[in-house]
Coordinates of C-alpha atoms in Angstrom, one line a residue:
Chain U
X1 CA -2.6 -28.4 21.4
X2 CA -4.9 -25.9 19.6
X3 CA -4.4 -23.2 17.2
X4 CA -3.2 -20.0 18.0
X5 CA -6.5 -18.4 15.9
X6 CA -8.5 -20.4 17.9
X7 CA -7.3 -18.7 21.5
X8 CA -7.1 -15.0 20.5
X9 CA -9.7 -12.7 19.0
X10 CA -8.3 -11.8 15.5
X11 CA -5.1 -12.2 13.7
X12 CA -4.1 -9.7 10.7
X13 CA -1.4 -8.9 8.1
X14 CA -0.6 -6.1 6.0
X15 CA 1.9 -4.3 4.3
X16 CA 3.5 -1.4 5.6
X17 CA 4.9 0.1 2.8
X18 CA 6.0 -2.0 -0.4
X19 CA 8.9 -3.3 1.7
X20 CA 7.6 -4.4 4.7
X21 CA 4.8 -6.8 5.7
X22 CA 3.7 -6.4 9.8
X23 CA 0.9 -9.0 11.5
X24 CA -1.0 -8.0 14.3
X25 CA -2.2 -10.9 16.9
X26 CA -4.7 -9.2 18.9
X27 CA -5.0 -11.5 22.2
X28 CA -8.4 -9.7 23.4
X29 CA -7.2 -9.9 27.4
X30 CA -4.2 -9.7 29.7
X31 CA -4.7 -13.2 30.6
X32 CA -4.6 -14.7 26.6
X33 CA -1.7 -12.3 26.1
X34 CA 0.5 -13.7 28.9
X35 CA 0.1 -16.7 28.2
X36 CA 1.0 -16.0 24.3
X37 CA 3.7 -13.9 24.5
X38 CA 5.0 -16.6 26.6
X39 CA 4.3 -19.7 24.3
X40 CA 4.8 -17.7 21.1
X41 CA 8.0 -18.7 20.0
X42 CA 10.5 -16.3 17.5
X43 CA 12.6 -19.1 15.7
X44 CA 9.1 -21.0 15.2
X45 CA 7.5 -18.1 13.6
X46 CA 10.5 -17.1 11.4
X47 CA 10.8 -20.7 10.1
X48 CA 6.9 -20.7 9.2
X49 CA 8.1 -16.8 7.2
X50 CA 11.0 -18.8 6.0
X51 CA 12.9 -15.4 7.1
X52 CA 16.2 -15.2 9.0
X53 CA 15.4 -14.6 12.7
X54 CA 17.3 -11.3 12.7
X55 CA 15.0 -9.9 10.3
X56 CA 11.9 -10.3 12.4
X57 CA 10.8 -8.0 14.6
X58 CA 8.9 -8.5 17.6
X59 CA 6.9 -5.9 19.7
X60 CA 4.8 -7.5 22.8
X61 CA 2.5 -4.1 23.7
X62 CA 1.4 -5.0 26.8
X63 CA -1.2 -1.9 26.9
X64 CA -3.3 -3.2 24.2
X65 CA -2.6 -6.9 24.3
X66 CA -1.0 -7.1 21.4
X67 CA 1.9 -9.2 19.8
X68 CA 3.0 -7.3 16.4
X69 CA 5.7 -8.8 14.0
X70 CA 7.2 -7.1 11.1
X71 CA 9.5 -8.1 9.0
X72 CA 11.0 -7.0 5.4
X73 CA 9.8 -9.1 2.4
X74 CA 11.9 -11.3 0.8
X75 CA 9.8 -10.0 -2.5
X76 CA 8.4 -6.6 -3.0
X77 CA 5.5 -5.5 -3.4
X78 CA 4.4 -6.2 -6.9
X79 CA 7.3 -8.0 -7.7
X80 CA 6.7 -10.1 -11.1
X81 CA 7.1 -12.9 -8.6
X82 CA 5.0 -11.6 -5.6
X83 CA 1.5 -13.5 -5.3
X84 CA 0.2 -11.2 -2.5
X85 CA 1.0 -7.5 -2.7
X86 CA -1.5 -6.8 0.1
X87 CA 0.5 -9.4 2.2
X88 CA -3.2 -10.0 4.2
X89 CA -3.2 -13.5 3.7
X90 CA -0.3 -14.2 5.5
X91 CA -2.0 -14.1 8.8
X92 CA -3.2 -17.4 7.9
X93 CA 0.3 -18.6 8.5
X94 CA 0.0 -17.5 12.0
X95 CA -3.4 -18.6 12.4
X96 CA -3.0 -22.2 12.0
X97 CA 0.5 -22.4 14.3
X98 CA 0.3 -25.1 17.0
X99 CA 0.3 -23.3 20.2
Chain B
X1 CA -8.2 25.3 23.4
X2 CA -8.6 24.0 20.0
X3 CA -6.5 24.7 17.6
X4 CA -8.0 23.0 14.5
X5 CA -10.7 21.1 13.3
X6 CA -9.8 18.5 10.8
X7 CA -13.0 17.1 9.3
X8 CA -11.2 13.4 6.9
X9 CA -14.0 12.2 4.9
X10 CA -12.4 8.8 4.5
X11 CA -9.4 7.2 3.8
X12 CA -9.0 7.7 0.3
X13 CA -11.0 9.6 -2.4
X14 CA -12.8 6.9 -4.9
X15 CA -13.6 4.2 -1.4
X16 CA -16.6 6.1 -0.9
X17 CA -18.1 7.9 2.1
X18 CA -21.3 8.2 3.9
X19 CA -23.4 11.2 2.8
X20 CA -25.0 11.6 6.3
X21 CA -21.7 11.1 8.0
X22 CA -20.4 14.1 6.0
X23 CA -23.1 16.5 6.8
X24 CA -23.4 15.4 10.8
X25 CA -19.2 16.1 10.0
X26 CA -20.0 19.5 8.4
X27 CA -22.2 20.7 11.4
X28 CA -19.1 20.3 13.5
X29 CA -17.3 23.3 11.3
X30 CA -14.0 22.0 10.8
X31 CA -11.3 24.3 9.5
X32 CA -10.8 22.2 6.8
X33 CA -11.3 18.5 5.1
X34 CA -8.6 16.8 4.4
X35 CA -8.6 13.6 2.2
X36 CA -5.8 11.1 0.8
X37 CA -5.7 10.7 -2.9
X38 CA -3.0 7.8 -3.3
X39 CA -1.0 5.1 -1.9
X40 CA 1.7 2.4 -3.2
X41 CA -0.3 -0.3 -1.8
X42 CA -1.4 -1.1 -5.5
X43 CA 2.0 -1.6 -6.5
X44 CA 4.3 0.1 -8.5
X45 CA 2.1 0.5 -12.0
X46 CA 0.3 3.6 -11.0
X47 CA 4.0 5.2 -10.6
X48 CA 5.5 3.2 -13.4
X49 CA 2.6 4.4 -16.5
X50 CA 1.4 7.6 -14.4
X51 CA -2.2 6.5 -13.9
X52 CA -4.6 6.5 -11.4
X53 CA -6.3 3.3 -9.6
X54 CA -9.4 4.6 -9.5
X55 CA -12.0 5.2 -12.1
X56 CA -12.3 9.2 -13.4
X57 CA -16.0 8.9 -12.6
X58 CA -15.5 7.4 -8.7
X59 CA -13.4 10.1 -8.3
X60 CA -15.3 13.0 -9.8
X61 CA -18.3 11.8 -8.5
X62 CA -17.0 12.2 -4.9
X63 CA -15.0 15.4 -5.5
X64 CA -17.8 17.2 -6.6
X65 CA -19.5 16.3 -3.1
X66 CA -16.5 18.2 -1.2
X67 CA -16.6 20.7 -3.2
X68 CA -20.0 21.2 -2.4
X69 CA -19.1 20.6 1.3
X70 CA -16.1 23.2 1.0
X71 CA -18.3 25.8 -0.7
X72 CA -21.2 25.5 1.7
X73 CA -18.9 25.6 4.9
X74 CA -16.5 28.1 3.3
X75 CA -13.0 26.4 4.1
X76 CA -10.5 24.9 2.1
X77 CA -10.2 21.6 0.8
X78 CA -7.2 19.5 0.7
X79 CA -6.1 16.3 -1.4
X80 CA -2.8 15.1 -1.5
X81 CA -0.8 11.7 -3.7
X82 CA -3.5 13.0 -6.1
X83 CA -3.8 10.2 -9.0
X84 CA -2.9 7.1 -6.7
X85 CA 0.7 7.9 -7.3
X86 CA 1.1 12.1 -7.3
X87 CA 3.2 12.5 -10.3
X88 CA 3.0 16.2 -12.0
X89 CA 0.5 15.1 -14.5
X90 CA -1.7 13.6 -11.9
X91 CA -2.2 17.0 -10.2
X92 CA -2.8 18.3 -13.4
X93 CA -5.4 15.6 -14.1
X94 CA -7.4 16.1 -10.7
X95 CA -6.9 20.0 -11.7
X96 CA -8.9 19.3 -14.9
X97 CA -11.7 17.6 -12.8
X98 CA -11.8 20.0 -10.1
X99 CA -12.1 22.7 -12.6
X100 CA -15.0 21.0 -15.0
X101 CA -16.8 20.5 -11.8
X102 CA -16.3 24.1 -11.2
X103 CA -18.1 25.0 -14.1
X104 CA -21.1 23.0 -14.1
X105 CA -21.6 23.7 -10.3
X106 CA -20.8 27.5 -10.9
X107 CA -18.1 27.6 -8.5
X108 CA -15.4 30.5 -8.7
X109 CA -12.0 28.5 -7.1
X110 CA -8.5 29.6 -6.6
X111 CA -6.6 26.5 -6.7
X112 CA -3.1 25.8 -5.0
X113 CA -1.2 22.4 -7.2
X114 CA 1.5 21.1 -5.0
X115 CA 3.8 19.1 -7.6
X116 CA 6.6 16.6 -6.5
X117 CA 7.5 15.2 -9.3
X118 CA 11.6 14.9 -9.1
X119 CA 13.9 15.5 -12.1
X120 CA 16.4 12.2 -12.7
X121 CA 19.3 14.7 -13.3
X122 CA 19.1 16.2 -10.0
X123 CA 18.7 12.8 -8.0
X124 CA 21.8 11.2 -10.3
X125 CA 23.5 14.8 -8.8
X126 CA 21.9 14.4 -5.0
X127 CA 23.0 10.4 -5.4
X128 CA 26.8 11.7 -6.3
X129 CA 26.5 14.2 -3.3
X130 CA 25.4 11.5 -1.1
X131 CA 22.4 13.0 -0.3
X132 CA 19.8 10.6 -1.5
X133 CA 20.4 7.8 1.9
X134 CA 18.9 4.3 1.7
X135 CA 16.5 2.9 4.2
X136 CA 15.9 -0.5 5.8
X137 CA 15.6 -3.0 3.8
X138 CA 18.0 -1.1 1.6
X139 CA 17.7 -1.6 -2.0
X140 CA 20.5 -1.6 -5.0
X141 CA 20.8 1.8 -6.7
X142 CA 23.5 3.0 -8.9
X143 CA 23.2 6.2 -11.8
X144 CA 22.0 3.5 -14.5
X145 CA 18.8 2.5 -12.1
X146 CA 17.9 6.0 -11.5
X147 CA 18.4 7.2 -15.2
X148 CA 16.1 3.9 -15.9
X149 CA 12.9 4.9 -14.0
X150 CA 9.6 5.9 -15.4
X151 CA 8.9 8.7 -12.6
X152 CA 10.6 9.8 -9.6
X153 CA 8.4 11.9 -6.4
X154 CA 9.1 13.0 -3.2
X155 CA 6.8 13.0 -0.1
X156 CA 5.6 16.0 0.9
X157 CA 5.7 16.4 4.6
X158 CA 3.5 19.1 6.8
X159 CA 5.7 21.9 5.6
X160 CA 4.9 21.9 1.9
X161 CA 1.3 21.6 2.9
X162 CA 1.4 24.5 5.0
X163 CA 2.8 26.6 2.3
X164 CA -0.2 25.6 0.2
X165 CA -3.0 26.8 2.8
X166 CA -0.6 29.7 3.2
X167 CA -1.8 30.9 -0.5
X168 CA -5.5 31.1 0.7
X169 CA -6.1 28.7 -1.9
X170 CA -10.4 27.5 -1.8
X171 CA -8.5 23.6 -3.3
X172 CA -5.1 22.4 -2.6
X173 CA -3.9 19.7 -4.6
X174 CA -0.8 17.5 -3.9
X175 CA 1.2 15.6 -5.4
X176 CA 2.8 12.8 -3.6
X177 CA 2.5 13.0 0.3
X178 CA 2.8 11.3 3.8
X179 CA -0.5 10.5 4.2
X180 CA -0.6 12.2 8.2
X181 CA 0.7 15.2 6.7
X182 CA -2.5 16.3 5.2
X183 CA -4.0 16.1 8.2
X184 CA -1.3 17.2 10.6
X185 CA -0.2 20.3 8.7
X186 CA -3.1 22.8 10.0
X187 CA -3.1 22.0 13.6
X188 CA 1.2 22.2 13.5
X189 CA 0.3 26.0 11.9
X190 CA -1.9 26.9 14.6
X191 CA -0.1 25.8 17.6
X192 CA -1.3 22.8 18.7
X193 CA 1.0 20.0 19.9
X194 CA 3.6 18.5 17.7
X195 CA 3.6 14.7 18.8
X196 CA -0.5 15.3 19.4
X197 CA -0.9 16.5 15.7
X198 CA 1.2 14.1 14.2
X199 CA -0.6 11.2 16.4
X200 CA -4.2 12.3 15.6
X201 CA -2.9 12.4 12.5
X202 CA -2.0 8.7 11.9
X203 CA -5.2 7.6 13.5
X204 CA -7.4 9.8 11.4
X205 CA -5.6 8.8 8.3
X206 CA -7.7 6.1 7.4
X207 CA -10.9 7.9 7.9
X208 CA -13.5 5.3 10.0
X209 CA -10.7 2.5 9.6
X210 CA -10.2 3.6 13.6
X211 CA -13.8 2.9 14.6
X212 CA -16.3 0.3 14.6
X213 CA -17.2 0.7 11.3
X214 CA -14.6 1.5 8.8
X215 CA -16.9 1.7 5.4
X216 CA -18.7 4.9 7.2
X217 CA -15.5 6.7 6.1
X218 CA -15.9 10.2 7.9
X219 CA -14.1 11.1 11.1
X220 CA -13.3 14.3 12.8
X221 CA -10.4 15.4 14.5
X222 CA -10.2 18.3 17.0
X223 CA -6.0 19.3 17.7
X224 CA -5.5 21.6 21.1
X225 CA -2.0 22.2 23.0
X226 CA -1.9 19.0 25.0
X227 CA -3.5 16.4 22.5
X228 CA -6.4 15.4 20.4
X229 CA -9.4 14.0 20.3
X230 CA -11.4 11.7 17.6
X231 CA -14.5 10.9 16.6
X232 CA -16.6 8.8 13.7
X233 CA -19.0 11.0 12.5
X234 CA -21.5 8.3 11.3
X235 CA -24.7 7.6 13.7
X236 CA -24.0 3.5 13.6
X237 CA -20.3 4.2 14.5
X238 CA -17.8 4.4 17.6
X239 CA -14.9 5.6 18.4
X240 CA -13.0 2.9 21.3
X241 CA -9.8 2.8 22.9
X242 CA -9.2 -0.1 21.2
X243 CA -10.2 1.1 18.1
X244 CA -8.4 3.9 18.2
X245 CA -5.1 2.7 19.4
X246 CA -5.3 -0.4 17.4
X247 CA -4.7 1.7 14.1
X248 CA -1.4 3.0 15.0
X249 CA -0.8 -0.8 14.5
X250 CA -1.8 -0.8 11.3
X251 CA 0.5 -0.5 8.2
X252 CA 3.0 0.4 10.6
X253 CA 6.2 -2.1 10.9
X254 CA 6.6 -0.2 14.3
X255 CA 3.9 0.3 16.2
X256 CA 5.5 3.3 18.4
X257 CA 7.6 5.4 15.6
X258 CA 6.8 6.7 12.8
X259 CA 9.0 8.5 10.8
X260 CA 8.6 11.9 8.8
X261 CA 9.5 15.0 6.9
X262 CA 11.8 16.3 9.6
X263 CA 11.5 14.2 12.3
X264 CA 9.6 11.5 13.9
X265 CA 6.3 10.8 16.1
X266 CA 7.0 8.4 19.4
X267 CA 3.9 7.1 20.8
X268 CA 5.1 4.9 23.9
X269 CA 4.2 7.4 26.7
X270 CA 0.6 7.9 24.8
X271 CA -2.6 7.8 26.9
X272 CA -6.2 7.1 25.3
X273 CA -9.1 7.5 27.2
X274 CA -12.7 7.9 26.9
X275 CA -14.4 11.5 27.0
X276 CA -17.5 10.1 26.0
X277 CA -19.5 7.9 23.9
X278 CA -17.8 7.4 20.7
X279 CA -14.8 10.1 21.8
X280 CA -11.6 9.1 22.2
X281 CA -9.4 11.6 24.0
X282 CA -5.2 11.0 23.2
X283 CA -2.1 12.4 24.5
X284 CA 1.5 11.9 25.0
X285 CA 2.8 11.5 21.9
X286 CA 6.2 13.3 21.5
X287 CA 7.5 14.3 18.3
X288 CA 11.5 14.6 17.6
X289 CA 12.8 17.2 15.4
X290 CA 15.8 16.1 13.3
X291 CA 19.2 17.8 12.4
X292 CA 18.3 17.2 8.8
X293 CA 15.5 17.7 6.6
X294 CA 15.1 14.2 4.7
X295 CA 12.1 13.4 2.8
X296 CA 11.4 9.6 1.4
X297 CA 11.5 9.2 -2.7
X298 CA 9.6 6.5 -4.3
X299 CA 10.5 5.5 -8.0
X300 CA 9.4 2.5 -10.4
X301 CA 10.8 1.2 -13.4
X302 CA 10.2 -1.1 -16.0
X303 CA 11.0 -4.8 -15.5
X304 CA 9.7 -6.3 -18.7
X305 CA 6.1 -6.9 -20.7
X306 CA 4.1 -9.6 -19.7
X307 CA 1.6 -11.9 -20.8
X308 CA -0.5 -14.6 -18.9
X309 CA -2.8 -17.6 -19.5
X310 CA -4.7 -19.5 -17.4
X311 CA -5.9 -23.3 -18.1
X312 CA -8.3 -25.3 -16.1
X313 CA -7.4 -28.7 -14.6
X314 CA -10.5 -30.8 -13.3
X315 CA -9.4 -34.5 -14.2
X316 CA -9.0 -35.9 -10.9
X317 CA -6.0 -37.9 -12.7
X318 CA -4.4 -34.3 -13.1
X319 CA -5.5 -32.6 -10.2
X320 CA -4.0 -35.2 -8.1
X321 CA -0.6 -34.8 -10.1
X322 CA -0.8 -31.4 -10.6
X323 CA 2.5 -30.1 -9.1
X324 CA 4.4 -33.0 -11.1
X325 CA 2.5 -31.9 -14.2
X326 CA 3.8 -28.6 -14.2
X327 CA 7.6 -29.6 -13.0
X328 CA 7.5 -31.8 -16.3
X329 CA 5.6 -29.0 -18.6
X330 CA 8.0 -26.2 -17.7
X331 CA 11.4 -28.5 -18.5
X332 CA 9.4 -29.6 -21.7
X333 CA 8.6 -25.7 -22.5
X334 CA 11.8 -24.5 -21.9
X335 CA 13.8 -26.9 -24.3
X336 CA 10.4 -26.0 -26.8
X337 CA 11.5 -22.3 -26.5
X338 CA 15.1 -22.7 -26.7
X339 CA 14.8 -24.9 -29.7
X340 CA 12.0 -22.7 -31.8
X341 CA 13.1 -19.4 -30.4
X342 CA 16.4 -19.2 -29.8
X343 CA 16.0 -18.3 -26.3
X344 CA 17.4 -18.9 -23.2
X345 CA 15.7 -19.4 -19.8
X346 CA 17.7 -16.6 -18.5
X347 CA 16.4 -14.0 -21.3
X348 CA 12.2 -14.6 -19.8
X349 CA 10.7 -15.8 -16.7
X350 CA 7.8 -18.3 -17.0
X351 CA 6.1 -18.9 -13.8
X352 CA 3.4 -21.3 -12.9
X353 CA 0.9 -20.9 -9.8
X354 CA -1.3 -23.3 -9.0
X355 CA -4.7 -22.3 -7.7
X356 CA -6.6 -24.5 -5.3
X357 CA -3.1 -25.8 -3.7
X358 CA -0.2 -23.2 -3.4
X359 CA -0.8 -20.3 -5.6
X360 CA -1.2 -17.6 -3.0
X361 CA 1.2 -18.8 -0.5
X362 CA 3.6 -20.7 -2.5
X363 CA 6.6 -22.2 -0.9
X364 CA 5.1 -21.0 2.2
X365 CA 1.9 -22.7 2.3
X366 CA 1.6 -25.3 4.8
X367 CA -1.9 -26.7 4.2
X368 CA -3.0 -29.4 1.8
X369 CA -6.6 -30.8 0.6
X370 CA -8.3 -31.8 -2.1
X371 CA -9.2 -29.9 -4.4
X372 CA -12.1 -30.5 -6.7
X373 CA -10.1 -28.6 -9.7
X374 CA -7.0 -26.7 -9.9
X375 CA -6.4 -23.6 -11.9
X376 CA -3.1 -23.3 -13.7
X377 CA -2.0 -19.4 -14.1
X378 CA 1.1 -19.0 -16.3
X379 CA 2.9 -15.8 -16.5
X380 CA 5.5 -14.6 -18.9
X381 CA 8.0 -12.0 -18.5
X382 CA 10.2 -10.6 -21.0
X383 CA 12.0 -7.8 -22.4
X384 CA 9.4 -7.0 -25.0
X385 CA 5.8 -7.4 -25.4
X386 CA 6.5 -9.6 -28.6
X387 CA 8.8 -12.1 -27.5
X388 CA 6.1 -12.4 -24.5
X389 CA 2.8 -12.8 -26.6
X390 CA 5.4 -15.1 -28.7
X391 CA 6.1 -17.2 -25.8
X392 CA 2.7 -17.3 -24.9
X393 CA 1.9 -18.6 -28.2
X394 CA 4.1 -21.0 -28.3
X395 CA 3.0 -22.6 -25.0
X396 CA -0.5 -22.6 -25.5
X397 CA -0.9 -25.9 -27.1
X398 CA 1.3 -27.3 -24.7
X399 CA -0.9 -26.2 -21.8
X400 CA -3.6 -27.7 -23.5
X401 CA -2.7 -31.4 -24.0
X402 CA 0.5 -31.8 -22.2
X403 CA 0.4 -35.5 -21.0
X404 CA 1.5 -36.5 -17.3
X405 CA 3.6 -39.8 -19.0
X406 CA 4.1 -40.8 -22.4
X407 CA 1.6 -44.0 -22.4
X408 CA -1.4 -42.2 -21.8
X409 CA -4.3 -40.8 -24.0
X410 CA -3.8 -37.2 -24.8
X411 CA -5.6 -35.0 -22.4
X412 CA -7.5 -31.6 -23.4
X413 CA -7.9 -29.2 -20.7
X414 CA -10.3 -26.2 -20.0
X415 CA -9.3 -23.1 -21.5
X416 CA -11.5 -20.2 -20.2
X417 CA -11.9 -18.2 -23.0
X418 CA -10.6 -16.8 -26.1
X419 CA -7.8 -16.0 -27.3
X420 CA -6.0 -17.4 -24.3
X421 CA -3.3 -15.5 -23.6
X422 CA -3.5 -12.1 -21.9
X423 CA -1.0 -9.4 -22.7
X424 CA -0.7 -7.3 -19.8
X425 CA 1.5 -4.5 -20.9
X426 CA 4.9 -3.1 -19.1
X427 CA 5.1 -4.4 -15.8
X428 CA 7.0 -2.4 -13.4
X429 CA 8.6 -2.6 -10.2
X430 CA 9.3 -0.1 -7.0
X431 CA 13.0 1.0 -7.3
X432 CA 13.8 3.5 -4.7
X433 CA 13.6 2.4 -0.9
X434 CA 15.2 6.0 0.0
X435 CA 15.6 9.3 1.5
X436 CA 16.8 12.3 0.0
X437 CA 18.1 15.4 2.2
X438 CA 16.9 18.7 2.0
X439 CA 18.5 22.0 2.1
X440 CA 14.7 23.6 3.2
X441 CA 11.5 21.5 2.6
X442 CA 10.5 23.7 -0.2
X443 CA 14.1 23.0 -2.4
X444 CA 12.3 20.3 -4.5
X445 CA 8.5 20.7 -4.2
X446 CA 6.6 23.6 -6.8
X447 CA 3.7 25.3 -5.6
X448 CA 1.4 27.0 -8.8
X449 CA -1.5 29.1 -8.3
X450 CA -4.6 28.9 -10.3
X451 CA -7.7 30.3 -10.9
X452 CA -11.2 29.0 -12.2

């Protein structure tokens, strides 16, 4: 078992808009990205979101290696209760995620 | 061919850009420079109190080096979501720094205001009409939300853009405004390729954000009929493939569409390669033309006032117990402001966030250590900035000495500073998650002339 930040080269979140956060896991090769697209698992990364699984989005982009996930926010950006508006430290989340 | 030379000195005016980036840029003779003025990525109080993010000075202090730029190299100069959130009165407050910095460089301008401010009355009408369409994730709207926001815009798309450089003007300035269309919007004038503008576009939008090193801030982008091409125009940074394609990523909940004033940009058959060192070289992007013309509306209004305190916890005794500690405190607070202020838990929010084991994560985080100390942020929300600063009052002794059980020695905690509490003002929220449709792309968007 390792972590997933430990096996690719960089892992990021963002918002994309004040409704939306998206998280980038950029594997670095073809070989890392196989084998992550394959071991990544939806229902496992929605249950770390604590989102509904059919409000996650997956995209594998083969061309760059890439896994992307967006989903809406459960709170908006800037919400008296949001505590990240940025939504970058999510990617933590994703980070530390048994592989 | 080329088409046009967009010169995007970085991705927003106040984050700074490198001087000798600018002039290596300048050499290039774009047609124009294009930068981005706003964003909501600050939240919804820019919109909400009509303000700008950035300091006057940042901002004037790096205007007044484009409007040397534009002067020297004789083309126009372009800012759009003027003011962070490109309300009217944000226009009209980068119009009143363009045109002191006219004076004292002796600059004769004509100047071309874009405003997209939207009138309540006509959105309450466009709602009725079923014109103004929600958007994923949709949000709740009804007449008596609308007719409760602070400020209401539109973003501009290309068109509206294009009808500004159509005046001549020396200095556009935009209110609110897709970010790629201030970029996009020359190169779709003169003929170069839709889904290639719109692409170079997005990459470009960030300034240096799609190179090696994003703080260099300058990029250049040339548009022809099949594609475009991009480039940093800093000395210590490159322009990859991976760079470059990376940043449609970025921001973007879809990493192949994006969505526009009158259509959208599809990326998937896109092609990046190399033309040379530092050069990427794109094409393939298509771009979709729509039946309608629908362009997205943001609005904020007010949820409440706020105040905040923050108290210090570095017993070991309380850092240990601190999630207990504030479970107990808040039950205690809330009978203490029922009882002393007649007020209901459902009239304010109180919130407590822990920092050192939850407080940017929350329910989410999965982590645990041990913190050396633990800082305790409360926030209160009400309907009015007195019965806030009230409640924060009242709590403040509380947060102080609260004890963990009833047989112990009162504890004092750290408070940071005086006077504890923090009143933070109206606090707003984003309201409108929306499109509204157009008749033509000039129906709610004002163009004025000035000179200087």
């Amino acid at each position: 078992m390792s972590k997933l930040a430990e096996n690719v080269s960089r892992i990021r979140s963002k918002n994309a808009g004040p409704f939306w956060i998206t998280i980038d896991i950029f594997c670095g090769s073809t070989e890392v990205y196989k084998d992550v697209c394959k071991r990544l698992n939806n229902s496992e990364v929605a249950d770390l979101l604590k989102i509904q699984g059919q409000d996650l989005k997956r995209f594998d982009i083969e061309k760059l290696n890439v896994i992307k996930f967006s989903f809406p926010r459960k709170i908006p950006q800037g919400d008296i209760l949001d505590r990240d508006m940025h939504g970058a430290q999510m990617a933590v989340l994703l980070s530390e995620i048994n592989l | 061919m080329i088409c046009s030379t967009v010169l995007v000195p970085s991705g927003v005016l106040g984050l700074g850009f490198d001087l000798k980036a600018l002039e290596n840029g300048l050499k290039r003779k774009p047609n124009i420079i294009s930068i981005d003025g706003g964003s909501t990525d600050s939240g919804p109080h820019s919109l909400g109190s009509n303000t700008s993010k950035y300091s006057r000075a940042a901002i004037k202090s790096e205007w007044k080096i484009l409007m040397q730029a534009r002067e020297a190299s004789n083309i126009p100069l372009l800012i759009g979501s003027c003011g962070t959130c490109g309300t009217d009165s944000m226009v009209d407050w980068m119009e009143d720094i363009t045109i002191e910095l006219a004076k004292e460089l002796k600059q004769s301008i004509k100047i071309a205001k874009l405003y997209c401010e939207q009138d309540k009355n006509f959105i309450k009408m466009s709602f009725k009409n079923h014109k103004v369409l929600p958007l994923e994730p949709s949000l709740k709207l009804d007449i008596d939300i609308i007719q409760d926001m602070k400020h209401i815009v539109a973003l501009a798309g290309a068109e509206q853009i294009q009808e500004c450089i159509k005046t001549g003007a020396d200095i556009i300035l935009a209110g609110r405004a897709t970010d790629t269309a201030l970029i996009s919007a020359l190169p779709l004038m003169n003929g170069a390729d839709p889904g290639g503008s719109w692409h170079g576009a997005k990459i470009a939008e960030c300034g240096a954000l799609c190179s090696n090193n994003p703080t260099s801030g300058v990029v250049l982008v040339e548009f022809d009929q099949t594609g475009f091409t991009v480039e940093a125009m800093s000395d210590k940074a490159l322009c990859t493939i991976e760079t470059v394609a990376a940043h449609m990523l970025y921001e973007n909940a879809d990493p192949f569409i994006l969505f526009e004033p009158g259509g959208y940009m599809d990326v998937t058959n896109a092609s990046y390669t190399i033309q040379e060192k530092g050069k990427v070289r794109v094409e393939g992007a298509n771009w979709i033309k729509s039946d309608r013309y629908n362009v997205k509306l943001e609005g904020a209004k007010i949820v409440g006032y706020q105040s905040t305190l923050l108290v210090l916890l570095r017993d070991r005794h309380y850092v240990e117990n601190s999630k207990t500690w504030i479970r107990n405190l808040s039950n205690f607070l809330e009978s203490q402001i029922q009882e002393k202020m007649a007020l209901d838990s459902s009239s304010y929010s109180l919130e407590f966030r822990l920092i050192g084991v939850n407080a940017v994560l929350g329910e989410l985080e999965i982590s645990s250590g041990n913190p050396v100390e633990v800082g305790v942020l409360c926030i209160v929300t009400s309907k009015t900035d007195t019965i806030s600063t009230e409640i924060a009052k009242l709590i403040n002794p509380f947060l102080l000495h609260y004890p963990l059980t009833d047989n112990e020695e009162l504890p004092t905690f750290a408070f940071p500073y005086s006077p504890v509490h923090s009143d933070r003002g109206c606090v707003y929220e984003f309201a409108l998650n929306h499109t509204l449709e157009l008749n033509n792309p000039m129906e709610v968007f004002r163009i004025k002339i000035s000179e200087v």
